[in-house]
Amino acid sequence: MSEINGRAVISIDDFVSTIYNTNKQPIIFWDTCSLLEIIRFLYRKGNAESYRILNKINGLIQSDSLHSVASRLTIIEWNNHQSDVIEEMKKSLALTGKYHNNCIETINEINTSTYISETIHDKNLLIDLERLADDIISKTHFIETDEISDKALERVALKQAPANKKNEFKDCAVWETMVLLSDRVNTVNLPEDDFNKIFYSVNTADFIDKGKTPLQFYATLLTEASMVDFICCSKLEEVNLKL
């Protein structure tokens, strides 16, 4: 897996008119964290089912049955962090294998058994996950607009979610991009065009209200999303139910 280079960035209006309107399908909008999660989901409470869902999502994207979209800011964020995430995964896999081997050896010592521990760092797991991420990114439309800057800055100034904790402009820009995208899609949809628009973020620090049980997006964000008809998801299982 490598940096995202040489990818054309398209305006929201061009995406809606030339891509979405000619092939109306559901939309999944990724933030940077959710794309990086494709590589590290196993160390973020993920499992084999997470992979099955990601593989299903990729299949829909590759068959043009699902539009994959992200903000142009994601290109910068991805390039800044992808190498660190890969190195983190390499170290985690090696450490997991070491701990597992030590456990097996201790079990054998206690029970005079002969269990064998296989290594996991040499099974191409990381390479396969990188390939999955590359496939999804290769068909992701990176969009931009000049219309959201003032709105994003206003969110920061007023400390509105997702800027209510860290005053993070990038998160506000990503959110406002999704809001505008959904609004523009609504203008070309007919009454019978019932295609879900999904905003998928695993950024629980800024988008999720941790005072709620179960955890959910901040109520103000959910209200904004409902006004322009898109769905907020923080888990792959939620995304899967809406596809």
mmCIF file of C-alpha atoms in Angstrom:
data_model
loop_
_atom_site.group_PDB
_atom_site.id
_atom_site.type_symbol
_atom_site.label_atom_id
_atom_site.label_comp_id
_atom_site.label_asym_id
_atom_site.label_seq_id
_atom_site.Cartn_x
_atom_site.Cartn_y
_atom_site.Cartn_z
ATOM 1 C CA MET A 1 0.000 0.000 0.000
ATOM 2 C CA SER A 2 1.260 3.436 -0.830
ATOM 3 C CA GLU A 3 0.414 7.104 -0.751
ATOM 4 C CA ILE A 4 -2.475 8.465 -2.787
ATOM 5 C CA ASN A 5 -0.844 10.314 -5.682
ATOM 6 C CA GLY A 6 -2.061 11.657 -8.983
ATOM 7 C CA ARG A 7 -5.740 11.258 -8.146
ATOM 8 C CA ALA A 8 -8.107 13.749 -9.718
ATOM 9 C CA VAL A 9 -10.266 15.707 -7.301
ATOM 10 C CA ILE A 10 -13.812 16.416 -8.432
ATOM 11 C CA SER A 11 -16.247 19.077 -7.285
ATOM 12 C CA ILE A 12 -19.406 18.009 -5.468
ATOM 13 C CA ASP A 13 -21.579 19.375 -8.285
ATOM 14 C CA ASP A 14 -19.593 17.490 -10.934
ATOM 15 C CA PHE A 15 -19.773 14.290 -8.910
ATOM 16 C CA VAL A 16 -23.529 14.596 -8.561
ATOM 17 C CA SER A 17 -24.174 15.512 -12.210
ATOM 18 C CA THR A 18 -21.681 13.284 -14.026
ATOM 19 C CA ILE A 19 -21.259 10.295 -11.741
ATOM 20 C CA TYR A 20 -24.170 9.921 -9.351
ATOM 21 C CA ASN A 21 -26.936 11.123 -11.650
ATOM 22 C CA THR A 22 -25.852 8.763 -14.447
ATOM 23 C CA ASN A 23 -25.737 5.770 -12.097
ATOM 24 C CA LYS A 24 -27.870 6.299 -9.017
ATOM 25 C CA GLN A 25 -26.630 3.980 -6.294
ATOM 26 C CA PRO A 26 -26.096 4.146 -2.513
ATOM 27 C CA ILE A 27 -23.185 6.264 -1.289
ATOM 28 C CA ILE A 28 -20.638 5.555 1.421
ATOM 29 C CA PHE A 29 -18.641 8.581 2.557
ATOM 30 C CA TRP A 30 -15.438 7.662 4.404
ATOM 31 C CA ASP A 31 -13.447 9.848 6.737
ATOM 32 C CA THR A 32 -9.707 9.178 6.943
ATOM 33 C CA CYS A 33 -9.959 7.125 10.123
ATOM 34 C CA SER A 34 -12.507 4.741 8.635
ATOM 35 C CA LEU A 35 -10.282 4.138 5.587
ATOM 36 C CA LEU A 36 -7.239 3.522 7.784
ATOM 37 C CA GLU A 37 -9.387 1.145 9.842
ATOM 38 C CA ILE A 38 -9.406 -1.246 6.871
ATOM 39 C CA ILE A 39 -5.777 -2.018 7.718
ATOM 40 C CA ARG A 40 -5.991 -2.106 11.516
ATOM 41 C CA PHE A 41 -9.537 -3.271 12.298
ATOM 42 C CA LEU A 42 -8.264 -6.426 14.010
ATOM 43 C CA TYR A 43 -6.724 -4.276 16.729
ATOM 44 C CA ARG A 44 -9.835 -2.078 16.975
ATOM 45 C CA LYS A 45 -12.336 -4.713 18.165
ATOM 46 C CA GLY A 46 -12.644 -6.150 14.652
ATOM 47 C CA ASN A 47 -12.844 -9.801 13.608
ATOM 48 C CA ALA A 48 -13.474 -12.059 10.616
ATOM 49 C CA GLU A 49 -16.989 -10.646 10.248
ATOM 50 C CA SER A 50 -15.464 -7.171 9.897
ATOM 51 C CA TYR A 51 -13.410 -8.461 6.993
ATOM 52 C CA ARG A 52 -16.453 -10.087 5.395
ATOM 53 C CA ILE A 53 -18.308 -6.762 5.525
ATOM 54 C CA LEU A 54 -15.345 -4.814 4.131
ATOM 55 C CA ASN A 55 -14.983 -7.361 1.351
ATOM 56 C CA LYS A 56 -18.712 -7.037 0.608
ATOM 57 C CA ILE A 57 -18.386 -3.242 0.496
ATOM 58 C CA ASN A 58 -15.439 -3.547 -1.879
ATOM 59 C CA GLY A 59 -17.392 -5.895 -4.131
ATOM 60 C CA LEU A 60 -20.249 -3.401 -4.360
ATOM 61 C CA ILE A 61 -17.818 -0.562 -5.100
ATOM 62 C CA GLN A 62 -15.970 -2.517 -7.796
ATOM 63 C CA SER A 63 -19.270 -3.457 -9.482
ATOM 64 C CA ASP A 64 -20.430 0.180 -9.445
ATOM 65 C CA SER A 65 -23.320 -0.734 -7.134
ATOM 66 C CA LEU A 66 -22.031 1.597 -4.408
ATOM 67 C CA HIS A 67 -20.384 4.994 -4.773
ATOM 68 C CA SER A 68 -17.304 5.373 -2.565
ATOM 69 C CA VAL A 69 -16.633 9.007 -1.663
ATOM 70 C CA ALA A 70 -14.244 10.954 0.576
ATOM 71 C CA SER A 71 -13.141 14.539 1.077
ATOM 72 C CA ARG A 72 -10.018 15.761 -0.718
ATOM 73 C CA LEU A 73 -8.620 16.353 2.801
ATOM 74 C CA THR A 74 -8.502 12.585 3.182
ATOM 75 C CA ILE A 75 -5.738 12.400 0.580
ATOM 76 C CA ILE A 76 -3.482 14.545 2.763
ATOM 77 C CA GLU A 77 -4.456 12.770 5.973
ATOM 78 C CA TRP A 78 -3.983 9.332 4.403
ATOM 79 C CA ASN A 79 -0.552 10.189 3.052
ATOM 80 C CA ASN A 80 0.495 11.564 6.447
ATOM 81 C CA HIS A 81 -0.566 8.497 8.436
ATOM 82 C CA GLN A 82 -0.694 5.344 6.294
ATOM 83 C CA SER A 83 2.971 4.397 6.755
ATOM 84 C CA ASP A 84 2.711 4.753 10.552
ATOM 85 C CA VAL A 85 -0.405 2.565 10.605
ATOM 86 C CA ILE A 86 1.345 -0.125 8.573
ATOM 87 C CA GLU A 87 4.360 -0.125 10.895
ATOM 88 C CA GLU A 88 2.043 -0.257 13.907
ATOM 89 C CA MET A 89 0.307 -3.305 12.423
ATOM 90 C CA LYS A 90 3.617 -5.062 11.738
ATOM 91 C CA LYS A 91 4.717 -4.577 15.338
ATOM 92 C CA SER A 92 1.329 -5.619 16.709
ATOM 93 C CA LEU A 93 1.264 -8.830 14.673
ATOM 94 C CA ALA A 94 4.794 -9.740 15.737
ATOM 95 C CA LEU A 95 3.981 -9.050 19.388
ATOM 96 C CA THR A 96 0.736 -11.014 19.189
ATOM 97 C CA GLY A 97 2.633 -13.978 17.770
ATOM 98 C CA LYS A 98 5.223 -13.748 20.533
ATOM 99 C CA TYR A 99 2.603 -13.613 23.296
ATOM 100 C CA HIS A 100 0.674 -16.502 21.750
ATOM 101 C CA ASN A 101 3.830 -18.629 21.478
ATOM 102 C CA ASN A 102 4.747 -17.904 25.104
ATOM 103 C CA CYS A 103 1.239 -18.905 26.199
ATOM 104 C CA ILE A 104 1.405 -22.185 24.271
ATOM 105 C CA GLU A 105 4.826 -23.012 25.699
ATOM 106 C CA THR A 106 3.563 -22.357 29.236
ATOM 107 C CA ILE A 107 0.441 -24.472 28.657
ATOM 108 C CA ASN A 108 2.663 -27.300 27.421
ATOM 109 C CA GLU A 109 4.904 -26.946 30.478
ATOM 110 C CA ILE A 110 1.967 -27.072 32.902
ATOM 111 C CA ASN A 111 0.151 -29.945 31.242
ATOM 112 C CA THR A 112 3.105 -31.760 29.649
ATOM 113 C CA SER A 113 1.244 -31.374 26.353
ATOM 114 C CA THR A 114 2.576 -30.743 22.868
ATOM 115 C CA TYR A 115 0.458 -27.970 21.413
ATOM 116 C CA ILE A 116 2.138 -26.163 18.538
ATOM 117 C CA SER A 117 1.922 -22.424 17.969
ATOM 118 C CA GLU A 118 1.995 -21.202 14.387
ATOM 119 C CA THR A 119 3.330 -17.744 13.600
ATOM 120 C CA ILE A 120 0.903 -15.150 12.230
ATOM 121 C CA HIS A 121 3.203 -12.382 11.033
ATOM 122 C CA ASP A 122 4.253 -14.351 7.942
ATOM 123 C CA LYS A 123 0.782 -15.244 6.605
ATOM 124 C CA ASN A 124 0.482 -12.161 4.342
ATOM 125 C CA LEU A 125 -2.367 -10.783 6.455
ATOM 126 C CA LEU A 126 -1.091 -7.223 6.311
ATOM 127 C CA ILE A 127 -0.441 -7.449 2.565
ATOM 128 C CA ASP A 128 -3.974 -8.717 1.990
ATOM 129 C CA LEU A 129 -5.490 -5.898 4.057
ATOM 130 C CA GLU A 130 -3.362 -3.328 2.252
ATOM 131 C CA ARG A 131 -4.601 -4.727 -1.053
ATOM 132 C CA LEU A 132 -8.207 -4.398 0.127
ATOM 133 C CA ALA A 133 -7.632 -0.774 1.119
ATOM 134 C CA ASP A 134 -5.955 -0.056 -2.208
ATOM 135 C CA ASP A 135 -8.884 -1.567 -4.118
ATOM 136 C CA ILE A 136 -11.401 0.597 -2.284
ATOM 137 C CA ILE A 137 -9.313 3.760 -2.611
ATOM 138 C CA SER A 138 -8.749 3.127 -6.321
ATOM 139 C CA LYS A 139 -12.488 3.602 -6.938
ATOM 140 C CA THR A 140 -13.109 6.301 -4.337
ATOM 141 C CA HIS A 141 -14.125 9.737 -5.603
ATOM 142 C CA PHE A 142 -12.331 12.507 -3.731
ATOM 143 C CA ILE A 143 -14.511 15.594 -3.710
ATOM 144 C CA GLU A 144 -14.026 19.221 -2.805
ATOM 145 C CA THR A 145 -15.975 22.435 -2.530
ATOM 146 C CA ASP A 146 -15.222 26.017 -1.594
ATOM 147 C CA GLU A 147 -18.687 26.413 -0.096
ATOM 148 C CA ILE A 148 -18.061 24.730 3.234
ATOM 149 C CA SER A 149 -15.053 26.658 4.556
ATOM 150 C CA ASP A 150 -17.016 29.388 6.323
ATOM 151 C CA LYS A 151 -19.454 26.875 7.797
ATOM 152 C CA ALA A 152 -16.597 24.720 9.073
ATOM 153 C CA LEU A 153 -14.893 27.755 10.631
ATOM 154 C CA GLU A 154 -18.162 28.761 12.261
ATOM 155 C CA ARG A 155 -18.465 25.322 13.846
ATOM 156 C CA VAL A 156 -14.964 25.709 15.258
ATOM 157 C CA ALA A 157 -15.696 29.210 16.569
ATOM 158 C CA LEU A 158 -18.926 28.071 18.228
ATOM 159 C CA LYS A 159 -17.356 24.804 19.425
ATOM 160 C CA GLN A 160 -20.079 22.773 17.804
ATOM 161 C CA ALA A 161 -19.604 19.034 17.250
ATOM 162 C CA PRO A 162 -17.364 17.701 15.860
ATOM 163 C CA ALA A 163 -15.294 20.672 17.099
ATOM 164 C CA ASN A 164 -16.689 20.808 20.626
ATOM 165 C CA LYS A 165 -13.604 19.149 22.146
ATOM 166 C CA LYS A 166 -10.518 19.827 20.039
ATOM 167 C CA ASN A 167 -11.627 22.658 17.748
ATOM 168 C CA GLU A 168 -10.665 20.417 14.830
ATOM 169 C CA PHE A 169 -11.260 22.225 11.536
ATOM 170 C CA LYS A 170 -10.624 19.159 9.344
ATOM 171 C CA ASP A 171 -13.401 17.148 10.991
ATOM 172 C CA CYS A 172 -15.782 20.089 10.548
ATOM 173 C CA ALA A 173 -14.813 20.414 6.887
ATOM 174 C CA VAL A 174 -15.388 16.694 6.309
ATOM 175 C CA TRP A 175 -18.782 16.863 8.015
ATOM 176 C CA GLU A 176 -19.894 19.952 6.099
ATOM 177 C CA THR A 177 -18.787 18.282 2.860
ATOM 178 C CA MET A 178 -21.037 15.326 3.604
ATOM 179 C CA VAL A 179 -23.940 17.632 4.463
ATOM 180 C CA LEU A 180 -23.580 19.535 1.191
ATOM 181 C CA LEU A 181 -23.083 16.356 -0.832
ATOM 182 C CA SER A 182 -26.277 14.833 0.536
ATOM 183 C CA ASP A 183 -28.173 18.060 -0.077
ATOM 184 C CA ARG A 184 -27.009 18.204 -3.705
ATOM 185 C CA VAL A 185 -27.858 14.539 -4.276
ATOM 186 C CA ASN A 186 -31.363 15.225 -2.997
ATOM 187 C CA THR A 187 -31.859 17.803 -5.749
ATOM 188 C CA VAL A 188 -31.459 15.196 -8.511
ATOM 189 C CA ASN A 189 -33.228 12.307 -6.807
ATOM 190 C CA LEU A 190 -36.758 11.419 -7.836
ATOM 191 C CA PRO A 191 -39.328 10.159 -5.310
ATOM 192 C CA GLU A 192 -38.580 6.572 -6.318
ATOM 193 C CA ASP A 193 -34.810 6.998 -5.852
ATOM 194 C CA ASP A 194 -34.479 5.424 -2.434
ATOM 195 C CA PHE A 195 -30.706 5.102 -2.112
ATOM 196 C CA ASN A 196 -29.032 5.345 1.281
ATOM 197 C CA LYS A 197 -26.249 7.866 1.841
ATOM 198 C CA ILE A 198 -23.942 6.680 4.612
ATOM 199 C CA PHE A 199 -21.414 8.741 6.536
ATOM 200 C CA TYR A 200 -18.998 6.223 8.061
ATOM 201 C CA SER A 201 -16.599 7.432 10.739
ATOM 202 C CA VAL A 202 -14.786 5.530 13.473
ATOM 203 C CA ASN A 203 -13.571 8.807 14.988
ATOM 204 C CA THR A 204 -15.221 8.349 18.368
ATOM 205 C CA ALA A 205 -13.242 11.211 19.884
ATOM 206 C CA ASP A 206 -15.017 13.922 17.882
ATOM 207 C CA PHE A 207 -18.225 12.545 16.378
ATOM 208 C CA ILE A 208 -19.498 10.240 19.124
ATOM 209 C CA ASP A 209 -21.281 11.266 22.325
ATOM 210 C CA LYS A 210 -19.640 9.037 24.931
ATOM 211 C CA GLY A 211 -22.211 10.118 27.493
ATOM 212 C CA LYS A 212 -24.832 8.017 25.694
ATOM 213 C CA THR A 213 -25.409 4.303 26.147
ATOM 214 C CA PRO A 214 -25.112 2.757 23.659
ATOM 215 C CA LEU A 215 -22.632 5.139 22.081
ATOM 216 C CA GLN A 216 -24.009 7.218 19.232
ATOM 217 C CA PHE A 217 -23.272 10.316 17.182
ATOM 218 C CA TYR A 218 -23.945 13.615 18.911
ATOM 219 C CA ALA A 219 -27.654 14.449 18.798
ATOM 220 C CA THR A 220 -26.968 17.734 16.992
ATOM 221 C CA LEU A 221 -25.132 15.868 14.235
ATOM 222 C CA LEU A 222 -27.919 13.309 13.909
ATOM 223 C CA THR A 223 -30.429 16.147 13.593
ATOM 224 C CA GLU A 224 -28.373 17.777 10.838
ATOM 225 C CA ALA A 225 -28.033 14.447 9.055
ATOM 226 C CA SER A 226 -31.784 13.834 9.182
ATOM 227 C CA MET A 227 -32.469 17.253 7.663
ATOM 228 C CA VAL A 228 -30.619 16.300 4.468
ATOM 229 C CA ASP A 229 -31.354 12.587 4.691
ATOM 230 C CA PHE A 230 -28.140 10.720 5.335
ATOM 231 C CA ILE A 231 -27.229 8.004 7.835
ATOM 232 C CA CYS A 232 -24.402 8.164 10.390
ATOM 233 C CA CYS A 233 -22.552 4.939 11.167
ATOM 234 C CA SER A 234 -19.588 4.306 13.447
ATOM 235 C CA LYS A 235 -19.494 0.517 13.095
ATOM 236 C CA LEU A 236 -19.196 -1.762 10.092
ATOM 237 C CA GLU A 237 -22.185 -3.757 11.295
ATOM 238 C CA GLU A 238 -24.284 -0.605 11.046
ATOM 239 C CA VAL A 239 -22.997 0.100 7.545
ATOM 240 C CA ASN A 240 -23.800 -3.456 6.501
ATOM 241 C CA LEU A 241 -27.419 -3.126 7.609
ATOM 242 C CA LYS A 242 -27.858 -0.026 5.426
ATOM 243 C CA LEU A 243 -26.309 -1.376 2.232
#
